[in-house]
Coordinates of C-alpha atoms in Angstrom, one line a residue:
X29 CA 90.3 59.2 -18.3
X30 CA 87.8 58.9 -21.1
X31 CA 85.3 56.3 -20.1
X32 CA 83.5 56.2 -23.4
X33 CA 84.0 53.9 -26.4
X34 CA 82.7 54.7 -30.0
X35 CA 80.7 52.2 -31.9
X36 CA 82.1 51.6 -35.3
X37 CA 78.7 50.9 -36.6
X38 CA 77.0 54.2 -36.1
X39 CA 79.4 56.4 -34.3
X40 CA 77.3 56.7 -31.2
X41 CA 79.4 57.0 -28.0
X42 CA 78.5 54.6 -25.1
X43 CA 79.9 53.9 -21.7
X44 CA 81.5 50.6 -22.6
X45 CA 78.1 49.4 -23.9
X46 CA 76.6 49.8 -20.5
X47 CA 73.3 51.6 -19.9
X48 CA 73.7 55.3 -19.1
X49 CA 70.5 55.5 -17.1
X50 CA 68.6 53.1 -14.9
X51 CA 65.3 51.7 -16.1
X52 CA 62.2 52.2 -14.0
X53 CA 60.6 49.6 -11.7
X54 CA 57.2 50.2 -13.4
X55 CA 55.6 47.0 -14.5
X56 CA 52.1 45.6 -15.0
X57 CA 50.8 46.9 -11.7
X58 CA 51.4 50.5 -12.9
X59 CA 50.1 49.7 -16.3
X60 CA 46.9 48.4 -14.8
X61 CA 46.7 51.5 -12.6
X62 CA 47.1 53.8 -15.6
X63 CA 44.5 51.8 -17.5
X64 CA 41.9 51.6 -14.7
X65 CA 42.4 55.3 -13.7
X66 CA 42.1 56.5 -17.3
X67 CA 39.0 54.3 -18.0
X68 CA 37.3 55.5 -14.8
X69 CA 38.0 59.1 -15.7
X70 CA 36.9 58.7 -19.3
X71 CA 33.7 56.9 -18.3
X72 CA 32.9 59.6 -15.7
X73 CA 33.4 62.3 -18.4
X74 CA 31.2 60.4 -21.0
X75 CA 28.2 59.7 -18.7
X76 CA 28.3 63.2 -17.3
X77 CA 28.2 64.5 -20.9
X78 CA 25.2 62.3 -21.6
X79 CA 23.4 63.7 -18.5
X80 CA 24.3 67.3 -19.4
X81 CA 22.7 67.0 -22.9
X82 CA 19.7 65.1 -21.3
X83 CA 20.2 62.1 -23.5
X84 CA 17.0 60.0 -23.5
X85 CA 16.7 57.0 -21.2
X86 CA 20.2 57.7 -19.8
X87 CA 19.5 57.8 -16.1
X88 CA 20.3 54.2 -15.4
X89 CA 23.3 54.2 -17.6
X90 CA 24.6 57.3 -15.9
X91 CA 24.2 55.7 -12.5
X92 CA 25.9 52.5 -13.4
X93 CA 28.7 54.4 -15.1
X94 CA 29.2 56.5 -12.0
X95 CA 29.4 53.3 -9.9
X96 CA 32.0 51.8 -12.2
X97 CA 34.0 55.1 -12.2
X98 CA 33.9 55.2 -8.4
X99 CA 35.1 51.5 -8.2
X100 CA 37.9 52.4 -10.7
X101 CA 39.0 55.2 -8.4
X102 CA 39.1 52.9 -5.4
X103 CA 40.9 50.2 -7.4
X104 CA 43.4 52.7 -8.7
X105 CA 44.3 53.8 -5.2
X106 CA 44.8 50.2 -4.2
X107 CA 47.1 49.6 -7.2
X108 CA 49.0 52.8 -6.5
X109 CA 49.7 51.7 -2.9
X110 CA 50.6 48.2 -4.0
X111 CA 53.3 49.5 -6.3
X112 CA 55.0 51.5 -3.4
X113 CA 58.0 49.9 -1.9
X114 CA 57.1 51.2 1.5
X115 CA 53.3 50.8 1.3
X116 CA 52.6 52.0 4.8
X117 CA 53.9 55.4 3.9
X118 CA 51.3 56.3 1.3
X119 CA 50.2 59.1 3.6
X120 CA 53.6 60.8 2.8
X121 CA 52.3 61.6 -0.6
X122 CA 49.4 63.5 0.9
X123 CA 51.4 65.7 3.3
X124 CA 52.6 68.1 0.7
X125 CA 51.5 69.4 -2.7
X126 CA 54.1 70.2 -5.3
X127 CA 52.8 71.7 -8.5
X128 CA 56.0 70.8 -10.3
X129 CA 55.7 67.1 -9.5
X130 CA 53.5 65.0 -11.7
X131 CA 53.3 62.3 -9.0
X132 CA 52.1 64.8 -6.4
X133 CA 49.5 66.3 -8.8
X134 CA 48.4 62.8 -9.8
X135 CA 47.9 61.8 -6.1
X136 CA 45.7 64.7 -5.5
X137 CA 43.9 64.3 -8.8
X138 CA 43.1 60.6 -7.9
X139 CA 41.9 61.7 -4.4
X140 CA 39.8 64.5 -5.8
X141 CA 38.4 62.3 -8.5
X142 CA 37.5 59.6 -6.0
X143 CA 35.9 62.0 -3.6
X144 CA 33.7 63.7 -6.2
X145 CA 32.8 60.4 -7.8
X146 CA 31.6 59.1 -4.5
X147 CA 29.5 62.1 -3.8
X148 CA 28.1 62.1 -7.4
X149 CA 27.2 58.4 -7.2
X150 CA 25.6 58.6 -3.7
X151 CA 23.5 61.8 -4.4
X152 CA 22.2 60.4 -7.6
X153 CA 21.5 57.0 -6.0
X154 CA 19.4 58.7 -3.3
X155 CA 17.4 60.8 -5.6
X156 CA 19.3 64.2 -5.8
X157 CA 20.0 64.4 -9.6
X158 CA 20.9 68.1 -9.7
X159 CA 23.5 67.7 -6.9
X160 CA 24.7 64.5 -8.6
X161 CA 25.1 66.4 -11.9
X162 CA 27.1 69.2 -10.2
X163 CA 29.4 66.7 -8.4
X164 CA 29.6 64.6 -11.6
X165 CA 30.9 67.7 -13.4
X166 CA 33.5 68.2 -10.7
X167 CA 34.5 64.6 -10.9
X168 CA 34.8 64.8 -14.7
X169 CA 37.0 68.0 -14.3
X170 CA 39.4 66.2 -11.9
X171 CA 39.1 63.1 -14.1
X172 CA 40.6 65.0 -17.0
X173 CA 43.8 65.4 -14.9
X174 CA 43.7 61.6 -14.5
X175 CA 43.8 61.0 -18.2
X176 CA 47.0 63.0 -18.8
X177 CA 49.2 63.2 -15.7
X178 CA 50.5 59.7 -16.0
X179 CA 52.0 60.6 -19.4
X180 CA 53.6 63.6 -17.8
X181 CA 55.0 61.4 -15.1
X182 CA 56.6 59.1 -17.7
X183 CA 57.9 61.8 -20.1
X184 CA 59.5 63.7 -17.2
X185 CA 62.1 60.9 -17.0
X186 CA 65.1 60.5 -19.2
X187 CA 63.8 57.2 -20.7
X188 CA 64.0 57.8 -24.5
X189 CA 60.8 56.0 -25.5
X190 CA 58.7 58.0 -23.1
X191 CA 60.4 61.4 -23.3
X192 CA 61.0 61.8 -27.0
X193 CA 57.5 62.9 -27.8
X194 CA 55.8 64.0 -24.5
X195 CA 52.9 65.9 -25.9
X196 CA 51.9 63.0 -28.2
X197 CA 52.2 60.6 -25.3
X198 CA 49.7 62.7 -23.3
X199 CA 47.4 62.8 -26.3
X200 CA 47.5 59.1 -26.6
X201 CA 46.9 58.4 -23.0
X202 CA 44.0 61.0 -22.9
X203 CA 42.4 59.6 -26.1
X204 CA 42.8 56.0 -24.9
X205 CA 41.1 57.0 -21.5
X206 CA 38.2 58.5 -23.5
X207 CA 37.9 55.5 -25.9
X208 CA 38.0 52.9 -23.1
X209 CA 35.5 55.0 -21.1
X210 CA 33.2 55.3 -24.1
X211 CA 33.6 51.6 -24.8
X212 CA 32.5 50.8 -21.3
X213 CA 29.6 53.2 -21.6
X214 CA 28.7 51.4 -24.8
X215 CA 28.6 48.0 -23.0
X216 CA 26.5 49.6 -20.2
X217 CA 24.1 51.1 -22.7
X218 CA 23.4 47.8 -24.4
X219 CA 21.2 46.9 -21.4
X220 CA 20.3 50.2 -19.9
X221 CA 19.9 52.6 -22.8
X222 CA 20.0 50.9 -26.2
X223 CA 19.4 54.2 -28.0
X224 CA 22.8 55.5 -26.8
X225 CA 24.8 52.5 -28.0
X226 CA 25.6 54.2 -31.4
X227 CA 26.3 57.6 -29.8
X228 CA 28.8 56.2 -27.2
X229 CA 30.3 54.0 -30.0
X230 CA 30.8 57.1 -32.2
X231 CA 32.5 58.9 -29.3
X232 CA 34.8 55.9 -28.8
X233 CA 35.6 55.9 -32.5
X234 CA 36.5 59.6 -32.5
X235 CA 38.8 59.0 -29.6
X236 CA 40.4 56.1 -31.3
X237 CA 41.0 58.1 -34.5
X238 CA 42.8 60.8 -32.4
X239 CA 44.9 58.1 -30.7
X240 CA 45.7 56.5 -34.0
X241 CA 46.9 59.9 -35.4
X242 CA 49.0 60.6 -32.3
X243 CA 50.5 57.1 -32.4
X244 CA 51.5 57.6 -36.0
X245 CA 53.0 60.9 -35.2
X246 CA 54.9 59.5 -32.2
X247 CA 56.3 56.7 -34.3
X248 CA 57.6 59.1 -36.9
X249 CA 59.4 61.1 -34.2
X250 CA 60.8 58.0 -32.5
X251 CA 62.1 56.7 -35.8
X252 CA 63.7 60.0 -36.7
X253 CA 65.4 60.2 -33.4
X254 CA 66.5 56.5 -33.6
X255 CA 64.7 55.3 -30.4
X256 CA 61.9 53.2 -31.8
X257 CA 63.8 49.9 -31.5
X258 CA 61.9 48.5 -28.5
X259 CA 58.6 48.8 -30.3
X260 CA 60.0 47.1 -33.5
X261 CA 62.0 44.2 -32.1
X262 CA 60.8 40.7 -31.4
X263 CA 60.1 41.3 -27.7
X264 CA 57.4 44.0 -28.0
X265 CA 57.1 44.6 -31.7
X266 CA 54.4 42.0 -32.5
X267 CA 52.3 42.9 -29.4
X268 CA 52.5 46.6 -30.2
X269 CA 51.9 46.3 -34.0
X270 CA 49.3 43.5 -34.0
X271 CA 47.8 43.9 -30.5
X272 CA 47.8 47.6 -29.9
X273 CA 47.6 49.2 -33.4
X274 CA 45.7 46.6 -35.4
X275 CA 43.3 45.0 -32.9
X276 CA 43.2 47.8 -30.3
X277 CA 42.8 50.7 -32.7
X278 CA 42.1 49.9 -36.3
X279 CA 39.7 47.0 -35.9
X280 CA 37.4 48.6 -33.4
X281 CA 37.5 51.8 -35.4
X282 CA 36.1 50.0 -38.4
X283 CA 33.5 48.0 -36.4
X284 CA 32.1 51.2 -34.7
X285 CA 31.9 52.8 -38.2
X286 CA 30.1 49.8 -39.7
X287 CA 27.6 49.7 -36.8
X288 CA 26.2 52.9 -38.1
X289 CA 25.3 51.4 -41.5
X290 CA 24.2 47.8 -40.6
X291 CA 21.3 47.8 -38.1
X292 CA 21.1 44.0 -37.7
X293 CA 24.5 43.2 -36.4
X294 CA 25.1 46.6 -34.9
X295 CA 25.0 45.5 -31.3
X296 CA 27.3 42.5 -32.0
X297 CA 29.8 44.8 -33.7
X298 CA 29.6 47.4 -30.9
X299 CA 30.3 44.6 -28.3
X300 CA 33.2 43.3 -30.3
X301 CA 34.6 46.7 -30.9
X302 CA 34.3 47.7 -27.2
X303 CA 36.1 44.5 -26.1
X304 CA 38.9 45.2 -28.5
X305 CA 39.2 48.8 -27.2
X306 CA 39.4 47.7 -23.6
X307 CA 42.0 44.9 -24.3
X308 CA 44.0 47.2 -26.6
X309 CA 44.0 50.0 -24.0
X310 CA 45.4 47.8 -21.3
X311 CA 48.0 46.3 -23.7
X312 CA 49.0 49.7 -24.9
X313 CA 49.9 50.8 -21.4
X314 CA 51.8 47.6 -20.6
X315 CA 53.8 47.6 -23.9
X316 CA 54.7 51.3 -23.6
X317 CA 55.9 50.9 -20.0
X318 CA 57.9 47.7 -20.5
X319 CA 59.3 48.7 -23.9
X320 CA 60.3 52.0 -22.2
X321 CA 62.2 50.1 -19.6
X322 CA 64.0 48.3 -22.4
X323 CA 64.8 51.6 -24.0
X324 CA 66.5 52.8 -20.9
X325 CA 68.9 49.8 -21.2
X326 CA 70.0 50.8 -24.7
X327 CA 72.9 53.2 -24.3
X328 CA 72.7 54.3 -28.0
X329 CA 69.0 55.1 -27.7
X330 CA 69.7 57.4 -24.7
X331 CA 72.6 59.2 -26.4
X332 CA 70.6 59.7 -29.6
X333 CA 67.8 61.1 -27.5
X334 CA 70.1 63.2 -25.4
X335 CA 71.9 64.6 -28.5
X336 CA 68.6 65.7 -30.0
X337 CA 67.4 67.2 -26.7
X338 CA 70.3 69.6 -26.5

């Protein structure tokens, strides 16, 4: 028996208007984990780069940055465990390594990042800068996995909003990790290395520009495939357009740029821009996750996506 009905509106077949797939259980705990993990990884990369180029007066900022990156790795692990339904079985994720599983790769990336961040912070704290730099580079290398694997984890599902443009989702998450990391480094540098404020701000602006371009590209693809509804409707549309795109991307991009031309209010603009980046980065993860869950409940979105994927 044919269990489908055809919509007279657009000709998209559905299973009696019922969702064809189940939405994920991901919510704000996972969004916070993705945000914290990405920020910690981006910050580790940024401060390690500052140390590699021997940026003036950067030692204190690097040490503080590594301490925050380590705290982010620890908090990320806690959030990851809290999201598990059987929390006491977290060790099961460490028993095997599956290169084809984004979750398995991510678990080991988080553990490796946390370990090297701990060693880098401790060795620098106890006066071994060369060892700290080497371990910082290793932490930054594993941190790069942290910036992208969560996008692979989401896009490997059949959820239309996440899977329709997987490469651009990875670019967005990586660029956001770098922008939030650089924004945090900017705030650290205000007190520890004022000469680096503009440099970190410019790095954050570059990452924001990349994220903005990827966001526009992803929107074009989602609209062409007919799955952009959850980011346009009343539930998540205002938060995405106003909160994520305008205040999380465009506003700080302008403020960081202006800080290079107006010396007087430069620090105030850098602070405002960095706060916008951090708030926008968290909001972006939350909206993408929750709007993705909504897209899974839309049978027409799924069938449009599935038709285009064949």
